[in-house]
Short mmCIF file of C-alpha atoms in Angstrom, two decimals:
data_model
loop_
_atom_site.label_atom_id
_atom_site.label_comp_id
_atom_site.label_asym_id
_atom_site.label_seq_id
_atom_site.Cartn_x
_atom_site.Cartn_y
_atom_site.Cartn_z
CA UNK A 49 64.09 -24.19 -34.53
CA UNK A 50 60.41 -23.95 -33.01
CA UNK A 51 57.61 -23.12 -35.70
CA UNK A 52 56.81 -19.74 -34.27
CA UNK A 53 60.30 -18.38 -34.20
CA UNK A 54 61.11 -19.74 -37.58
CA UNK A 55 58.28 -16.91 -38.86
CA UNK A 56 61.17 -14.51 -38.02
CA UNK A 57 61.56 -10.87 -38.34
CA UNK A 58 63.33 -9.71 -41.48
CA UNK A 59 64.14 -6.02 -42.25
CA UNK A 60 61.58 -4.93 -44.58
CA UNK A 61 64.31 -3.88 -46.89
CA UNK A 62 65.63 -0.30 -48.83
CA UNK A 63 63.67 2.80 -47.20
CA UNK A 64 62.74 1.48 -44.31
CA UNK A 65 66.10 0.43 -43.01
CA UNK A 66 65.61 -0.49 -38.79
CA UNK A 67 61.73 -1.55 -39.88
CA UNK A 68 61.17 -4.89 -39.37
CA UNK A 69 58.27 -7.35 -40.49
CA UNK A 70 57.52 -10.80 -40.10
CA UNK A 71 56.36 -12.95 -42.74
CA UNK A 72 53.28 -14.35 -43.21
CA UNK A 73 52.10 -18.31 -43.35
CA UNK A 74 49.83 -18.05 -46.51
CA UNK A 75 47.52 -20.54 -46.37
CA UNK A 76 44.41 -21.06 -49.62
CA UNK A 77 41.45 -22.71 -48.57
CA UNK A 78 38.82 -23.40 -51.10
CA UNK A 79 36.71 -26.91 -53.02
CA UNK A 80 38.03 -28.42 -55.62
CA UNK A 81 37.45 -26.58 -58.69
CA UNK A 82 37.91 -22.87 -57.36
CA UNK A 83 41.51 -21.91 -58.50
CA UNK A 84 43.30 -22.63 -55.43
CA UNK A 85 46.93 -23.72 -57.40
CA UNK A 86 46.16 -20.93 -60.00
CA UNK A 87 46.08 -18.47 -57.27
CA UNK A 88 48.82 -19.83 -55.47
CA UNK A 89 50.65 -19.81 -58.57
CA UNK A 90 50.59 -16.56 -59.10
CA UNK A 91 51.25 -15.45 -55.61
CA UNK A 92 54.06 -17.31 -55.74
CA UNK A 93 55.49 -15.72 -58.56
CA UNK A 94 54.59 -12.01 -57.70
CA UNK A 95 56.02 -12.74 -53.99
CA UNK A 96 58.91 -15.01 -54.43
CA UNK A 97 57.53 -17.62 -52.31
CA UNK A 98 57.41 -21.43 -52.37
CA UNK A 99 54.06 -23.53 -52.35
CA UNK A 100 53.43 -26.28 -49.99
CA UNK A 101 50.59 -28.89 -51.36
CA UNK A 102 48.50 -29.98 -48.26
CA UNK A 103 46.52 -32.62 -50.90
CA UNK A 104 46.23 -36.11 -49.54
CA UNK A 105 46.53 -37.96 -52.69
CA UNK A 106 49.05 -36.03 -54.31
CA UNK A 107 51.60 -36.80 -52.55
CA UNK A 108 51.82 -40.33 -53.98
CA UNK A 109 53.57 -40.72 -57.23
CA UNK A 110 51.51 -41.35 -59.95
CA UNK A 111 47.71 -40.57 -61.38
CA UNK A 112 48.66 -36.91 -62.17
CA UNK A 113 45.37 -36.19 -64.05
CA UNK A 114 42.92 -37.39 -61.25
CA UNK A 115 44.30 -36.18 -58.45
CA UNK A 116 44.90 -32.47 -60.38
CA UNK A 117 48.63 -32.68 -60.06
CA UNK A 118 50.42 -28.86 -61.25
CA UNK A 119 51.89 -29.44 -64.54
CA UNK A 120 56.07 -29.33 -64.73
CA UNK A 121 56.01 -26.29 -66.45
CA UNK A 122 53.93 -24.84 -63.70
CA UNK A 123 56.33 -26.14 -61.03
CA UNK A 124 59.06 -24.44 -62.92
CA UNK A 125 57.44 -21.38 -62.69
CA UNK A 126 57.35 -21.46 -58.75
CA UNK A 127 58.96 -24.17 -56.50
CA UNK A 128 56.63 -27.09 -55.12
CA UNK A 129 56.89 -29.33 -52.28
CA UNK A 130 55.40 -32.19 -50.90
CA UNK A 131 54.28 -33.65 -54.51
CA UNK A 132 54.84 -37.07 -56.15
CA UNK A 133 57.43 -38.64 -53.33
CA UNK A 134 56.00 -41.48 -52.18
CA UNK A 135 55.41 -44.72 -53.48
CA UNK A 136 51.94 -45.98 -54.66
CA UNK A 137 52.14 -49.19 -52.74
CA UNK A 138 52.22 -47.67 -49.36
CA UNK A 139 49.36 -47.52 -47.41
CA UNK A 140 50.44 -46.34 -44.08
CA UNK A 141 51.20 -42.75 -44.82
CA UNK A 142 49.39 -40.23 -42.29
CA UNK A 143 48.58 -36.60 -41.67
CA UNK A 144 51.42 -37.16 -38.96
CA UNK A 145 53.71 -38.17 -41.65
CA UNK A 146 52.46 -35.08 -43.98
CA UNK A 147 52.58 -32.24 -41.00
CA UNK A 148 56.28 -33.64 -39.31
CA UNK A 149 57.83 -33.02 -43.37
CA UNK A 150 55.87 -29.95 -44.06
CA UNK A 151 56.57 -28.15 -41.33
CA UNK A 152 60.25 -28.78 -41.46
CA UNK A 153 59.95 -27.54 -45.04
CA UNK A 154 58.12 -24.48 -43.65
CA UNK A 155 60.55 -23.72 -41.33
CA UNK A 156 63.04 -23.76 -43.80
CA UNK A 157 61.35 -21.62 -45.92
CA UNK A 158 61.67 -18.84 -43.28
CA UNK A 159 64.58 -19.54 -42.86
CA UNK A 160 65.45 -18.54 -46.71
CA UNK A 161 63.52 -15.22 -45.64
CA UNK A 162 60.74 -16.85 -48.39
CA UNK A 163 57.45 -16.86 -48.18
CA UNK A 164 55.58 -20.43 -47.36
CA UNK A 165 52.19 -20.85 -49.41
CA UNK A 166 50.17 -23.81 -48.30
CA UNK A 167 47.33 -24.71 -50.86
CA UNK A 168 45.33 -28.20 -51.51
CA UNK A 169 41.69 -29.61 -50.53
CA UNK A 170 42.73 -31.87 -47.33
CA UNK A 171 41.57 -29.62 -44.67
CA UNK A 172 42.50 -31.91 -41.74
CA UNK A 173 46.16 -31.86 -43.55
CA UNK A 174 46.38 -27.76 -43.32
CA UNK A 175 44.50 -27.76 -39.90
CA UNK A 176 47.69 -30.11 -38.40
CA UNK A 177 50.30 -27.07 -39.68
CA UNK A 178 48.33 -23.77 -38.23
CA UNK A 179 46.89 -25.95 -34.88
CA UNK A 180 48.67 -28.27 -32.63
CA UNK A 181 46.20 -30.93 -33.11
CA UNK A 182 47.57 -34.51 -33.93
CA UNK A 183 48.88 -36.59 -30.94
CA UNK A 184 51.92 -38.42 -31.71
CA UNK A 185 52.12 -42.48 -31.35
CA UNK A 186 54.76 -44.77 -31.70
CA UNK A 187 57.46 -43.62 -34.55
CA UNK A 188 56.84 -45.85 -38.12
CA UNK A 189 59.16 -46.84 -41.08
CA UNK A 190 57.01 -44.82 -43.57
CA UNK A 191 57.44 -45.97 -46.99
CA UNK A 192 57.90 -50.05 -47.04
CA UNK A 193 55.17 -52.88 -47.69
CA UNK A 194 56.73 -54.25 -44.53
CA UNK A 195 55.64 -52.10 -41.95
CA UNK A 196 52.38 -53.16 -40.16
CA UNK A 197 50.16 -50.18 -39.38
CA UNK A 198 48.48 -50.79 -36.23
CA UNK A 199 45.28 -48.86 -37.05
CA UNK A 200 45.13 -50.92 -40.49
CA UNK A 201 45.44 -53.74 -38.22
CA UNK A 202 42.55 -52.44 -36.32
CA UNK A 203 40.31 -51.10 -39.21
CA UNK A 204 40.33 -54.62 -39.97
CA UNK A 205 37.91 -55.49 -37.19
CA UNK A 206 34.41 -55.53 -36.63
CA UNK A 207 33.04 -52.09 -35.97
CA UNK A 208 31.11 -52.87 -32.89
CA UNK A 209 33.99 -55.35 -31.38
CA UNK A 210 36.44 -52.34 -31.56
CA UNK A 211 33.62 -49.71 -30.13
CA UNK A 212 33.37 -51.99 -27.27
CA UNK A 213 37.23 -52.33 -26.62
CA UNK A 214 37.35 -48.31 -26.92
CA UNK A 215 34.31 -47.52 -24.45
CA UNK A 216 36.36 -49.77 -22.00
CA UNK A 217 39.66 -47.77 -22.26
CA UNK A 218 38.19 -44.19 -23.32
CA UNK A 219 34.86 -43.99 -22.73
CA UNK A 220 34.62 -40.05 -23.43
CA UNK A 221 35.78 -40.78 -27.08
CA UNK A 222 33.88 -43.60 -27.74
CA UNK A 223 30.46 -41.58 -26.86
CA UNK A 224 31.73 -39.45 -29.71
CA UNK A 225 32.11 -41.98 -32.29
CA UNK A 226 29.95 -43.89 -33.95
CA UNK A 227 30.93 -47.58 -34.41
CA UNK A 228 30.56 -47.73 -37.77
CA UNK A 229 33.54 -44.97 -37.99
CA UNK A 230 36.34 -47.61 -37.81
CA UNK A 231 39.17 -45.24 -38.92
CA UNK A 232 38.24 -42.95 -36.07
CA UNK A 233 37.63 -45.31 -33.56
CA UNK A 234 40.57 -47.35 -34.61
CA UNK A 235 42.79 -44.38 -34.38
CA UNK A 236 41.94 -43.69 -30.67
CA UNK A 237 42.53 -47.06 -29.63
CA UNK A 238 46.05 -47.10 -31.58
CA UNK A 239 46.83 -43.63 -29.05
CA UNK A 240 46.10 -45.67 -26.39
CA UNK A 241 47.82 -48.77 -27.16
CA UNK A 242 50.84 -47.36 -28.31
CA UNK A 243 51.00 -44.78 -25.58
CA UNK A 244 49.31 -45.46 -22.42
CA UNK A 245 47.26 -42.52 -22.72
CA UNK A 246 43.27 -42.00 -23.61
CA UNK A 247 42.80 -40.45 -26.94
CA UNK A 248 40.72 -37.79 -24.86
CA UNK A 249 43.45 -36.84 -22.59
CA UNK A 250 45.59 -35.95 -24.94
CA UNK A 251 43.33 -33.96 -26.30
CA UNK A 252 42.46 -32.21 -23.20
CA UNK A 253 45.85 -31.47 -22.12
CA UNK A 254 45.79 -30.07 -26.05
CA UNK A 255 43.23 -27.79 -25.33
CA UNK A 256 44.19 -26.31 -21.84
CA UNK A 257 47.64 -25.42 -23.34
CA UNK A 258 48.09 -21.55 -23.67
CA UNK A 259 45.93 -20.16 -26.75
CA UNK A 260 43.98 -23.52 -27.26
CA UNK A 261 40.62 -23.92 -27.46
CA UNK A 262 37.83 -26.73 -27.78
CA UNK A 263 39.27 -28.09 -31.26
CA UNK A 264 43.01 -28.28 -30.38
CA UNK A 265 45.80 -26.76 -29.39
CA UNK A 266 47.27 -23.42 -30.39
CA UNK A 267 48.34 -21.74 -33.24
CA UNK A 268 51.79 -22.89 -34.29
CA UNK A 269 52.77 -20.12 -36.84
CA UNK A 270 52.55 -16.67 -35.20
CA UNK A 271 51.04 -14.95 -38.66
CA UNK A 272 49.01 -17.09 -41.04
CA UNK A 273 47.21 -15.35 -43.70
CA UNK A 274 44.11 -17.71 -44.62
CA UNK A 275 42.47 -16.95 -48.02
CA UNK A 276 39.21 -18.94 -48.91
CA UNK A 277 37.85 -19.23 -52.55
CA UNK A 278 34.32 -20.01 -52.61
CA UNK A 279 32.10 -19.59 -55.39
CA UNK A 280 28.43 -19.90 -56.45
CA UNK A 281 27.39 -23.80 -55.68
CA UNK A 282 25.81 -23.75 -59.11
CA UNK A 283 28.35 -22.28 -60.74
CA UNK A 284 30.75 -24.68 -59.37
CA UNK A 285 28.72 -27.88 -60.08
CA UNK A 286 29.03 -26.66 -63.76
CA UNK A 287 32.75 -25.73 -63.21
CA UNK A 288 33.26 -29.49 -61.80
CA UNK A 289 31.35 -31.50 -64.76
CA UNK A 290 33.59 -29.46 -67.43
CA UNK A 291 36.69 -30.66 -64.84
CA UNK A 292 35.71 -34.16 -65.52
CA UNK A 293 35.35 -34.15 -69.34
CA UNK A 294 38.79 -32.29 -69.49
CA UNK A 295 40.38 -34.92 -67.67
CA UNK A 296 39.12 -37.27 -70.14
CA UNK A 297 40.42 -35.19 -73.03
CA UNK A 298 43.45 -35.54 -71.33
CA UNK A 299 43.94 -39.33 -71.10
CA UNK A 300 42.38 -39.42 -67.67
CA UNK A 301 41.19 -43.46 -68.85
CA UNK A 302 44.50 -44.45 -69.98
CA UNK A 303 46.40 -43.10 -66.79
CA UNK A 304 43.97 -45.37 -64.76
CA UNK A 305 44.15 -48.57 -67.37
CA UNK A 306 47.97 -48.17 -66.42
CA UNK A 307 48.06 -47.28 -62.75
CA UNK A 308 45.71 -50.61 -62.50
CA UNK A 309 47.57 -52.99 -64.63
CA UNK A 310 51.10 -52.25 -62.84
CA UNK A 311 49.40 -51.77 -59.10
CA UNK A 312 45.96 -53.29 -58.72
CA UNK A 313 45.18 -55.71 -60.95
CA UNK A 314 46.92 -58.69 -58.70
CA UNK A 315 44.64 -57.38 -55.58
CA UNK A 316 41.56 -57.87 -57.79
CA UNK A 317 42.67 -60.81 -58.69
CA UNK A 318 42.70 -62.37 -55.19
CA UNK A 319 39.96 -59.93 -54.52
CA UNK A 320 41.85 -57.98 -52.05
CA UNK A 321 41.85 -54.63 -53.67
CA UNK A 322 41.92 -51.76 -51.00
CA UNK A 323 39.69 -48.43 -51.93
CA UNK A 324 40.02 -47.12 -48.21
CA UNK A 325 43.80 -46.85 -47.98
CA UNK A 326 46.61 -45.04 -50.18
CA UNK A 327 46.23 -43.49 -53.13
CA UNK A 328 43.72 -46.23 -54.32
CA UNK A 329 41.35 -43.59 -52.12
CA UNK A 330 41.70 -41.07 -54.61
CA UNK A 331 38.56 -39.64 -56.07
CA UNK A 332 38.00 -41.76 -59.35
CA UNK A 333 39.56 -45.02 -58.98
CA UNK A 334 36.84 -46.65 -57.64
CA UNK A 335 34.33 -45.13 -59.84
CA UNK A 336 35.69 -46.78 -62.74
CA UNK A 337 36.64 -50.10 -60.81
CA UNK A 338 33.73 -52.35 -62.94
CA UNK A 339 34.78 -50.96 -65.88
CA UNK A 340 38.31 -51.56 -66.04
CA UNK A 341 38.20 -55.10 -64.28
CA UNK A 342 35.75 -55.88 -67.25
CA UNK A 343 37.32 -54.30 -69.97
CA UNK A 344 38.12 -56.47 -73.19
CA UNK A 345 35.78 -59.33 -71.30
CA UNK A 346 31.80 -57.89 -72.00
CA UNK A 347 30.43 -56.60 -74.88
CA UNK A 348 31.18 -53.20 -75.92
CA UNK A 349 28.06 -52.38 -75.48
CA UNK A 350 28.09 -53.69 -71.78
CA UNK A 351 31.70 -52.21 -71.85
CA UNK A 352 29.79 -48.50 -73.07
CA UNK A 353 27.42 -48.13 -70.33
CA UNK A 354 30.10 -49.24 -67.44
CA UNK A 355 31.82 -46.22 -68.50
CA UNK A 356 29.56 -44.14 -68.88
CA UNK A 357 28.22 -44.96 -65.43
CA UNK A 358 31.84 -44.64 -63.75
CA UNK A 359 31.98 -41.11 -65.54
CA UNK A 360 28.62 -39.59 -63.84
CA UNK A 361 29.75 -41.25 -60.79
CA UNK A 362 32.64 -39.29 -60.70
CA UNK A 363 31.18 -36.32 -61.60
CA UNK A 364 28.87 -36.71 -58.70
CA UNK A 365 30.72 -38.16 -55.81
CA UNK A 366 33.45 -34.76 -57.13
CA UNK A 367 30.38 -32.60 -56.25
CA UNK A 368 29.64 -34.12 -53.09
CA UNK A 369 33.29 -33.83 -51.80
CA UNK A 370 33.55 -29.95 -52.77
CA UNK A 371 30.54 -29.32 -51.12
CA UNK A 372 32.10 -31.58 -48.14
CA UNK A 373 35.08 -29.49 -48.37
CA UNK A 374 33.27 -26.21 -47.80
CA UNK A 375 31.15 -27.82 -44.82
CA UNK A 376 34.87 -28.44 -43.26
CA UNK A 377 35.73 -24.84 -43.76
CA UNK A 378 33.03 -23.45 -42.07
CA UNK A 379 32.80 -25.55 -39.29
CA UNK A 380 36.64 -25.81 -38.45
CA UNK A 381 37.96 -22.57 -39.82
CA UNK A 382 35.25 -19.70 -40.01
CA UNK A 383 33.12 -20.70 -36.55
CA UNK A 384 36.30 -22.20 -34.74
CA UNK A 385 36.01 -21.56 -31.22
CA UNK A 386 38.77 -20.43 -28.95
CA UNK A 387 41.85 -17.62 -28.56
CA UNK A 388 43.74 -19.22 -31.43
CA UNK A 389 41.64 -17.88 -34.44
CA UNK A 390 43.19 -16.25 -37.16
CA UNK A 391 40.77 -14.23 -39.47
CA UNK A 392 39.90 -15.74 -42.72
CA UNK A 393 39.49 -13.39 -45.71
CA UNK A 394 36.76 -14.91 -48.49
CA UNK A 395 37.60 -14.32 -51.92
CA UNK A 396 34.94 -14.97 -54.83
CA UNK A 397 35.71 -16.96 -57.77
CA UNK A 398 32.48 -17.39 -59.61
CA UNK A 399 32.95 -15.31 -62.12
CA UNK A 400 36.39 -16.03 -63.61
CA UNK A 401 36.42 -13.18 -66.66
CA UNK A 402 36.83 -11.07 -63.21
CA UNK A 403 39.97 -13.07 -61.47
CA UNK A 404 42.14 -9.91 -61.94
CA UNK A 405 40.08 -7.46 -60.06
CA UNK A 406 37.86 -10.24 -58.07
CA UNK A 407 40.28 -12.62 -56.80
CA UNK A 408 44.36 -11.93 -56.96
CA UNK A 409 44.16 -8.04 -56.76
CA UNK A 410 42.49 -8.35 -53.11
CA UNK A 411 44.86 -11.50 -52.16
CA UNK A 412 47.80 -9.31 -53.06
CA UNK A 413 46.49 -6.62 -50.58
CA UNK A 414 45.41 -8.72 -48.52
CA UNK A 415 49.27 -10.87 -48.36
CA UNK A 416 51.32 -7.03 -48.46
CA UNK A 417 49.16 -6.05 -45.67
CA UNK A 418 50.10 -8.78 -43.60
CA UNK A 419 54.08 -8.35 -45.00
CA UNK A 420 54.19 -4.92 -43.91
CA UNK A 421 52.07 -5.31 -40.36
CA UNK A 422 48.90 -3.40 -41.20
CA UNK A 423 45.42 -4.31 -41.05
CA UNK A 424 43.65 -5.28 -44.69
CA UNK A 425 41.48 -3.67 -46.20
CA UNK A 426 39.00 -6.77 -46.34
CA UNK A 427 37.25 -7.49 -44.08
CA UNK A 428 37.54 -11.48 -42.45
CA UNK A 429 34.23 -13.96 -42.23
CA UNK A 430 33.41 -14.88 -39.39
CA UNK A 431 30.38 -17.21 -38.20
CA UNK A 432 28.96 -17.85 -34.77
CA UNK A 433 30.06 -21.06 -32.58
CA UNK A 434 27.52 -22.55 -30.51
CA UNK A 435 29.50 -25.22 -28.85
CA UNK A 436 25.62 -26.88 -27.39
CA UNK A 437 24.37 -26.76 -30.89
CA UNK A 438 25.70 -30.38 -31.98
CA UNK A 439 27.09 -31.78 -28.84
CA UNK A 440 28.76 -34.95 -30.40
CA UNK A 441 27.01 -37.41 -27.62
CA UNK A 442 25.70 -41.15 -28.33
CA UNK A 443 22.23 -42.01 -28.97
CA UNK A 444 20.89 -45.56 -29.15
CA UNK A 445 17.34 -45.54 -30.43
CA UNK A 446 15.84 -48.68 -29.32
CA UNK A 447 12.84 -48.40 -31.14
CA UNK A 448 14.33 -48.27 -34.94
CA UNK A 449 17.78 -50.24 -33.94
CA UNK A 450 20.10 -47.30 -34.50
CA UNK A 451 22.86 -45.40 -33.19
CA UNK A 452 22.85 -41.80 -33.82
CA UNK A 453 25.72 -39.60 -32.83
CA UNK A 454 24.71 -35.59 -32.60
CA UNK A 455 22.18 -34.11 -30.59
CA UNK A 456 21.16 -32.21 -33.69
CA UNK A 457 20.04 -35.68 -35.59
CA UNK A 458 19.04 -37.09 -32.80
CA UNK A 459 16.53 -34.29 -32.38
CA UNK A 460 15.84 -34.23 -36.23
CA UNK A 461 15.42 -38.27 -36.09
CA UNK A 462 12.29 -39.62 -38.10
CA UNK A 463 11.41 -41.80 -35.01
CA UNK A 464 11.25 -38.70 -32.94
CA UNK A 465 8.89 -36.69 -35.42
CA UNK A 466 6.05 -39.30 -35.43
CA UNK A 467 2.81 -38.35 -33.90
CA UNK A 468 1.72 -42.06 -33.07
CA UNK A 469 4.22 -42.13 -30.52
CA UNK A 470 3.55 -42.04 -26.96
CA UNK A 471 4.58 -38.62 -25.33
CA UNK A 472 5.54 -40.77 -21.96
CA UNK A 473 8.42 -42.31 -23.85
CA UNK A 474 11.84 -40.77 -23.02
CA UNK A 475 14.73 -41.47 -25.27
CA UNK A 476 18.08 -40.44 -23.50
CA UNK A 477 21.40 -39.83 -24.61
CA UNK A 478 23.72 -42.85 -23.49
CA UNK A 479 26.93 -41.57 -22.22
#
């Protein structure tokens, strides 16, 4: 069954026998700490639907309280998928891995004439079920120590060595990507090795398909319903620190003390711990890394302020990724260029005494409208695309050593801005 026929037409049922309507994709956007599983939750429940996590590190089994896992009860309350399956130890599980399962559980949630609900923070995760975006390599063995992943392989590399093998093979992607970026640059030399083709051609012949546009492909669901919680970035910071302390309330120090006797205390040992692949990425294990490698061998004292210093480092680097979240949603959701746009209704969620009226009210008017084929009565955000505005091109500055990819830093680039400078000196993109 393709994607777009498995959003079917179902009679809309008693009354309006002959009627038909086609269920939506419901899909919550939002940073961490904005209600996206409470909403979901409840639309869920008041819809009979089914939610699909799109959370990178919550698929893994294990940590529950750092990665913000829903609760058994709530999962009895509404069916989840793609939660807790696979096993801590593997490190080779991708967004290919994530869209080819969830979209076959999507599909057969249409089929049971149910209604999917995507939720979770891993934007590039929900942009691979609504776009055709991912390119598809050689088929892995997902979920064994055994399997070698090529771009782990790669990643393993020098930075500059593998920039140099890509600009010989693709040089329109490496002008892109900085060298530094090894996952990225890694990945597009995996497409190529494993398929003959340039990472860039694929993604051309991505975007000249029918309904795709500079960012990918088209839509693959004919009627997603995006909903995107944002809230006051004060308001949130505040919301975020109280997240923290709750977690430790809830034994947030002893679910780490365990998860890194039984899986990484062996890497640190032969000081090959990994913080870049797996679930060992997940926000908070490598804030507290001194602290539990030390514990029971420093003074408690020295023991105190390692804590206390992996605590406001989590509290921080949580900060920095909601407000890296939101950057993601306006730049790939609310300004994305092309045919294959679907509107995006913004719901606010600073003031939570107001949730009723503020928040799930307007999402359940905002979901019936889009059951029953009519037009909401929100209105969607939209922003502007200027696709010149931050051409991704490669600068080399040879006058402060640097690579700078962006024509918007390269024209905001301290060595640029100095007065001392000669005006005869021209500093070209290198292409």
């Amino acid at each position: 069954m393709s994607s777009v026929a498995a959003a079917r037409a179902v009679p809309v049922g008693r009354g309006l026998r002959g009627l038909q309507r086609t269920l939506p994709l419901v899909v919550i956007l939002g940073a961490t700490g904005t209600g996206k599983s409470t909403l979901a939750l409840q639309l869920g429940q008041r819809l009979g639907g089914e939610i699909v996590s799109a959370d990178s590190m919550q698929v893994y089994e294990g940590l529950d309280i750092i990665t913000n896992k829903v609760s058994a009860q709530e999962q009895r309350i509404c069916r989840h998928h793609m939660i807790s399956f696979v096993d801590p130890l593997v490190t080779n599980y991708t967004v290919v891995d994530f869209r080819n399962r969830a979209t076959a559980l999507i599909e057969d949630i249409f089929a049971r004439d149910k209604i999917p609900i995507v939720v979770g923070g891993t934007n590039y995760y929900i942009e691979s079920l609504l776009w055709k975006v991912l390119v598809n390599t050689k088929p892995q063995q997902m979920g064994t120590e055994k399997v070698i992943d090529r771009k782990v392989e790669l990643e393993k590399e020098d930075g500059l060595v593998l920039h140099k093998r890509l600009s010989q093979v693709d040089p329109e992607m490496a002008a892109k990507l900085h060298p530094h970026d090894k996952r990225k640059v890694a990945r597009s030399l995996q497409v190529f090795e494993e398929t003959g083709i340039s990472h860039s051609e694929f993604l051309h012949r991505q975007h000249t398909e029918e309904g795709g546009g500079p960012l990918g492909g088209p839509l693959k669901f004919s009627n997603p319903c995006i909903l995107w919680l944002h809230a006051d970035q004060a308001v949130l910071d505040k919301r975020l620190d109280k997240r923290v302390d709750d977690m430790l309330a809830a034994g947030l120090l002893e679910e780490l003390r365990d998860f890194h006797r039984r899986y990484n205390q062996k890497n640190v040992s032969e000081n090959s711990q990994d913080y870049q692949h797996g679930i060992f990425q997940s926000i908070g294990f490598k804030e507290f890394h001194e602290y539990l490698i030390t514990e029971g061998k420093c003074t408690l004292e020295t023991s105190d302020q390692l804590l206390k210093k992996g605590i406001e480092a989590l509290k921080q680097v949580t900060k920095r990724y909601a407000r890296k979240q939101n950057r993601w949603v306006k730049n790939r959701f609310l300004s994305r260029p092309g045919p294959s746009v679907p509107p995006v209704y913004g719901l606010e969620v600073s003031d939570v005494s107001k949730w009723e009226e503020s928040v799930l009210e307007p999402a359940l008017e905002i979901v019936q409208s889009f059951i029953q084929g009519r037009k909401p009565i929100a209105t969607p955000i939209k922003m502007p695309y200027n696709e010149a505005e931050n051409k991704r091109s490669y600068h080399m500055c040879d006058l402060c050593d640097r690579i700078i990819i962006g024509d918007r830093e390269w024209a905001g680039s301290p060595i640029l801005q100095r007065p001392d400078l000669e005006s005869g000196i021209s500093l070209k993109p290198r292409v």
